[in-house]
mmCIF file of C-alpha atoms in Angstrom:
data_model
loop_
_atom_site.group_PDB
_atom_site.id
_atom_site.type_symbol
_atom_site.label_atom_id
_atom_site.label_comp_id
_atom_site.label_asym_id
_atom_site.label_seq_id
_atom_site.Cartn_x
_atom_site.Cartn_y
_atom_site.Cartn_z
ATOM 1 C CA THR Z 1045 58.560 111.930 70.609
ATOM 2 C CA TYR Z 1046 57.716 111.463 67.057
ATOM 3 C CA GLN Z 1047 60.554 113.516 65.234
ATOM 4 C CA PHE Z 1048 63.213 111.048 67.608
ATOM 5 C CA PHE Z 1049 61.289 107.970 66.411
ATOM 6 C CA ALA Z 1050 61.399 109.310 62.697
ATOM 7 C CA LYS Z 1051 65.321 110.115 63.156
ATOM 8 C CA TYR Z 1052 65.601 106.335 64.365
ATOM 9 C CA LEU Z 1053 63.929 105.023 61.624
ATOM 10 C CA PHE Z 1054 66.104 107.070 59.335
ATOM 11 C CA GLU Z 1055 69.618 105.893 61.236
ATOM 12 C CA GLU Z 1056 68.463 102.272 61.338
ATOM 13 C CA GLN Z 1057 67.412 102.783 57.278
ATOM 14 C CA SER Z 1058 71.189 104.464 56.081
ATOM 15 C CA PHE Z 1059 73.041 101.262 58.618
ATOM 16 C CA TYR Z 1060 71.227 98.623 56.845
ATOM 17 C CA ASN Z 1061 71.580 100.779 53.464
ATOM 18 C CA ASP Z 1062 75.681 100.373 54.715
ATOM 19 C CA ILE Z 1063 75.533 96.813 55.334
ATOM 20 C CA GLN Z 1064 74.072 96.325 52.162
ATOM 21 C CA ILE Z 1065 76.406 98.163 49.900
ATOM 22 C CA TYR Z 1066 79.513 96.573 51.749
ATOM 23 C CA LEU Z 1067 78.003 93.206 51.413
ATOM 24 C CA SER Z 1068 77.511 93.887 47.657
ATOM 25 C CA ASN Z 1069 80.854 94.791 47.316
ATOM 26 C CA GLN Z 1070 82.516 91.607 49.331
ATOM 27 C CA ILE Z 1071 80.581 89.014 48.123
ATOM 28 C CA PRO Z 1072 81.977 88.654 44.429
ATOM 29 C CA GLN Z 1073 85.511 88.411 46.547
ATOM 30 C CA VAL Z 1074 84.443 85.910 48.779
ATOM 31 C CA LYS Z 1075 83.022 83.517 45.960
ATOM 32 C CA HIS Z 1076 86.262 84.330 44.096
ATOM 33 C CA ARG Z 1077 88.492 83.049 47.344
ATOM 34 C CA LEU Z 1078 86.512 80.410 47.969
ATOM 35 C CA ASP Z 1079 85.898 78.470 44.370
ATOM 36 C CA ASN Z 1080 89.719 79.153 44.061
ATOM 37 C CA TYR Z 1081 90.718 77.837 47.344
ATOM 38 C CA LYS Z 1082 92.227 74.555 46.958
ATOM 39 C CA LEU Z 1083 92.381 72.723 50.273
ATOM 40 C CA ALA Z 1084 88.140 73.753 50.129
ATOM 41 C CA PRO Z 1085 86.012 70.782 51.048
ATOM 42 C CA SER Z 1086 85.899 67.842 48.533
ATOM 43 C CA PHE Z 1087 82.719 66.174 50.092
ATOM 44 C CA HIS Z 1088 79.362 67.852 48.130
ATOM 45 C CA CYS Z 1089 81.938 69.020 45.130
ATOM 46 C CA ASP Z 1090 81.413 68.686 41.947
ATOM 47 C CA LEU Z 1091 83.866 66.096 40.863
ATOM 48 C CA SER Z 1092 85.288 67.858 37.982
ATOM 49 C CA GLU Z 1093 85.477 70.901 39.617
ATOM 50 C CA HIS Z 1094 87.646 69.026 42.433
ATOM 51 C CA CYS Z 1095 89.590 67.494 39.967
ATOM 52 C CA LEU Z 1096 90.553 70.104 37.461
ATOM 53 C CA LYS Z 1097 90.561 73.357 39.396
ATOM 54 C CA ARG Z 1098 91.503 72.305 42.789
ATOM 55 C CA ILE Z 1099 94.253 69.791 42.842
ATOM 56 C CA GLN Z 1100 95.029 69.823 39.635
ATOM 57 C CA ARG Z 1101 94.925 65.730 39.524
ATOM 58 C CA PRO Z 1102 92.817 63.059 37.782
ATOM 59 C CA ILE Z 1103 91.664 61.186 40.671
ATOM 60 C CA ALA Z 1104 89.658 63.159 43.389
ATOM 61 C CA TYR Z 1105 91.714 63.242 46.878
ATOM 62 C CA PRO Z 1106 88.905 61.237 48.900
ATOM 63 C CA ILE Z 1107 89.064 58.220 46.297
ATOM 64 C CA GLU Z 1108 93.036 58.050 46.128
ATOM 65 C CA MET Z 1109 93.470 58.511 49.962
ATOM 66 C CA CYS Z 1110 90.354 55.801 50.544
ATOM 67 C CA LEU Z 1111 91.821 53.394 48.341
ATOM 68 C CA HIS Z 1112 95.551 54.013 49.365
ATOM 69 C CA LEU Z 1113 93.954 53.263 52.963
ATOM 70 C CA LEU Z 1114 92.505 50.000 51.684
ATOM 71 C CA GLU Z 1115 95.485 48.546 49.966
ATOM 72 C CA ASN Z 1116 96.182 45.848 52.121
ATOM 73 C CA CYS Z 1117 92.512 44.955 53.182
ATOM 74 C CA PHE Z 1118 91.015 43.461 50.158
ATOM 75 C CA GLU Z 1119 91.138 40.025 52.079
ATOM 76 C CA GLU Z 1120 88.823 41.421 54.510
ATOM 77 C CA GLU Z 1121 85.237 40.070 54.211
ATOM 78 C CA GLY Z 1122 82.383 42.538 53.144
ATOM 79 C CA ILE Z 1123 84.524 45.502 53.586
ATOM 80 C CA PHE Z 1124 82.032 47.841 51.473
ATOM 81 C CA ARG Z 1125 79.345 46.143 52.875
ATOM 82 C CA ILE Z 1126 79.494 46.149 56.836
ATOM 83 C CA ALA Z 1127 78.405 49.646 58.253
ATOM 84 C CA PRO Z 1128 81.741 51.586 60.253
ATOM 85 C CA ALA Z 1129 81.143 53.257 63.164
ATOM 86 C CA GLN Z 1130 79.632 56.561 62.378
ATOM 87 C CA ALA Z 1131 81.990 58.832 64.370
ATOM 88 C CA LYS Z 1132 85.195 57.308 63.097
ATOM 89 C CA GLN Z 1133 83.776 57.642 59.384
ATOM 90 C CA LYS Z 1134 82.591 61.034 60.126
ATOM 91 C CA LYS Z 1135 86.066 61.964 61.423
ATOM 92 C CA LEU Z 1136 87.816 60.351 58.461
ATOM 93 C CA VAL Z 1137 85.279 62.806 56.138
ATOM 94 C CA THR Z 1138 86.861 65.984 57.583
ATOM 95 C CA GLU Z 1139 90.436 64.589 57.888
ATOM 96 C CA LEU Z 1140 89.582 64.092 54.258
ATOM 97 C CA ASP Z 1141 88.084 67.974 53.505
ATOM 98 C CA LEU Z 1142 90.939 69.166 55.394
ATOM 99 C CA GLN Z 1143 93.068 67.235 53.232
ATOM 100 C CA ILE Z 1144 95.411 65.901 56.890
ATOM 101 C CA ILE Z 1145 96.021 62.290 55.128
ATOM 102 C CA ASN Z 1146 99.022 61.993 52.802
ATOM 103 C CA LYS Z 1147 100.435 58.811 50.944
ATOM 104 C CA ASN Z 1148 102.302 57.553 54.535
ATOM 105 C CA ILE Z 1149 99.770 57.062 56.491
ATOM 106 C CA LYS Z 1150 98.496 53.643 56.769
ATOM 107 C CA LEU Z 1151 95.377 52.771 58.349
ATOM 108 C CA ARG Z 1152 96.539 51.220 61.411
ATOM 109 C CA ASP Z 1153 97.927 54.206 61.929
ATOM 110 C CA LEU Z 1154 95.011 56.500 62.130
ATOM 111 C CA ALA Z 1155 93.439 53.106 64.336
ATOM 112 C CA TYR Z 1156 90.795 52.611 61.935
ATOM 113 C CA ASP Z 1157 89.428 49.070 60.687
ATOM 114 C CA PRO Z 1158 89.002 48.978 56.738
ATOM 115 C CA HIS Z 1159 84.629 49.621 56.862
ATOM 116 C CA VAL Z 1160 85.658 52.862 57.891
ATOM 117 C CA PRO Z 1161 87.607 54.070 54.624
ATOM 118 C CA ALA Z 1162 85.290 51.483 52.362
ATOM 119 C CA GLY Z 1163 82.215 53.483 53.854
ATOM 120 C CA THR Z 1164 83.505 56.914 53.501
ATOM 121 C CA LEU Z 1165 84.258 56.094 50.063
ATOM 122 C CA LYS Z 1166 80.880 55.071 49.649
ATOM 123 C CA GLN Z 1167 79.615 58.386 50.971
ATOM 124 C CA TYR Z 1168 82.100 60.291 48.756
ATOM 125 C CA LEU Z 1169 80.300 58.444 45.149
ATOM 126 C CA ARG Z 1170 76.647 58.837 47.094
ATOM 127 C CA GLU Z 1171 76.751 62.813 47.734
ATOM 128 C CA LEU Z 1172 78.848 64.150 44.585
ATOM 129 C CA PRO Z 1173 76.524 66.428 43.160
ATOM 130 C CA ASP Z 1174 76.491 64.951 39.326
ATOM 131 C CA CYS Z 1175 76.062 61.178 38.801
ATOM 132 C CA LEU Z 1176 79.618 59.575 37.726
ATOM 133 C CA LEU Z 1177 77.250 58.604 34.945
ATOM 134 C CA THR Z 1178 76.036 62.213 33.147
ATOM 135 C CA ASP Z 1179 73.248 63.217 31.113
ATOM 136 C CA ALA Z 1180 76.270 63.961 28.627
ATOM 137 C CA LEU Z 1181 77.480 60.623 28.472
ATOM 138 C CA LEU Z 1182 74.645 58.566 28.936
ATOM 139 C CA PRO Z 1183 73.944 58.521 25.295
ATOM 140 C CA LEU Z 1184 77.651 57.122 24.367
ATOM 141 C CA TRP Z 1185 77.002 54.701 27.488
ATOM 142 C CA ASN Z 1186 73.846 52.942 25.700
ATOM 143 C CA GLN Z 1187 75.770 53.467 22.127
ATOM 144 C CA ILE Z 1188 78.174 50.935 23.966
ATOM 145 C CA ILE Z 1189 75.402 49.049 24.957
ATOM 146 C CA SER Z 1190 73.882 48.629 21.614
ATOM 147 C CA LEU Z 1191 77.752 47.996 19.866
ATOM 148 C CA ARG Z 1192 77.820 45.273 22.222
ATOM 149 C CA LEU Z 1193 74.872 43.863 21.765
ATOM 150 C CA LEU Z 1194 75.128 44.088 18.087
ATOM 151 C CA PHE Z 1195 78.502 41.749 18.206
ATOM 152 C CA THR Z 1196 77.056 39.066 20.536
#
């Protein structure tokens, strides 16, 4: 029985070594495919990576679509202050990640109130991995402020 147990452990080790070799070969390919996949989720994604690498556009898809949906809603009171229904906001986030909303769709077609795209836009900006005002741009921003103070 000891020999069977030792043989079993040897076979287990061989099995997991084969899996490790297989995964080591597959992981770079999977990463490459995910990095080059245009329809990868845009939430939690670096803004420059999303705009420049994935969609080759200057404005991020979620920002563009949320603003498109809000086009005729700017007279609505408290549009960015009032929280939307969470279920509807999660649904819109999913639709934006799947990029199934286009410029032909209106807010009423989706049966959302204006607070849903407004809240989703806020969520998108809040969840960016890098701030809009990055560390690289902060010194330039401070220079602009100091110049403004100099000339006033």
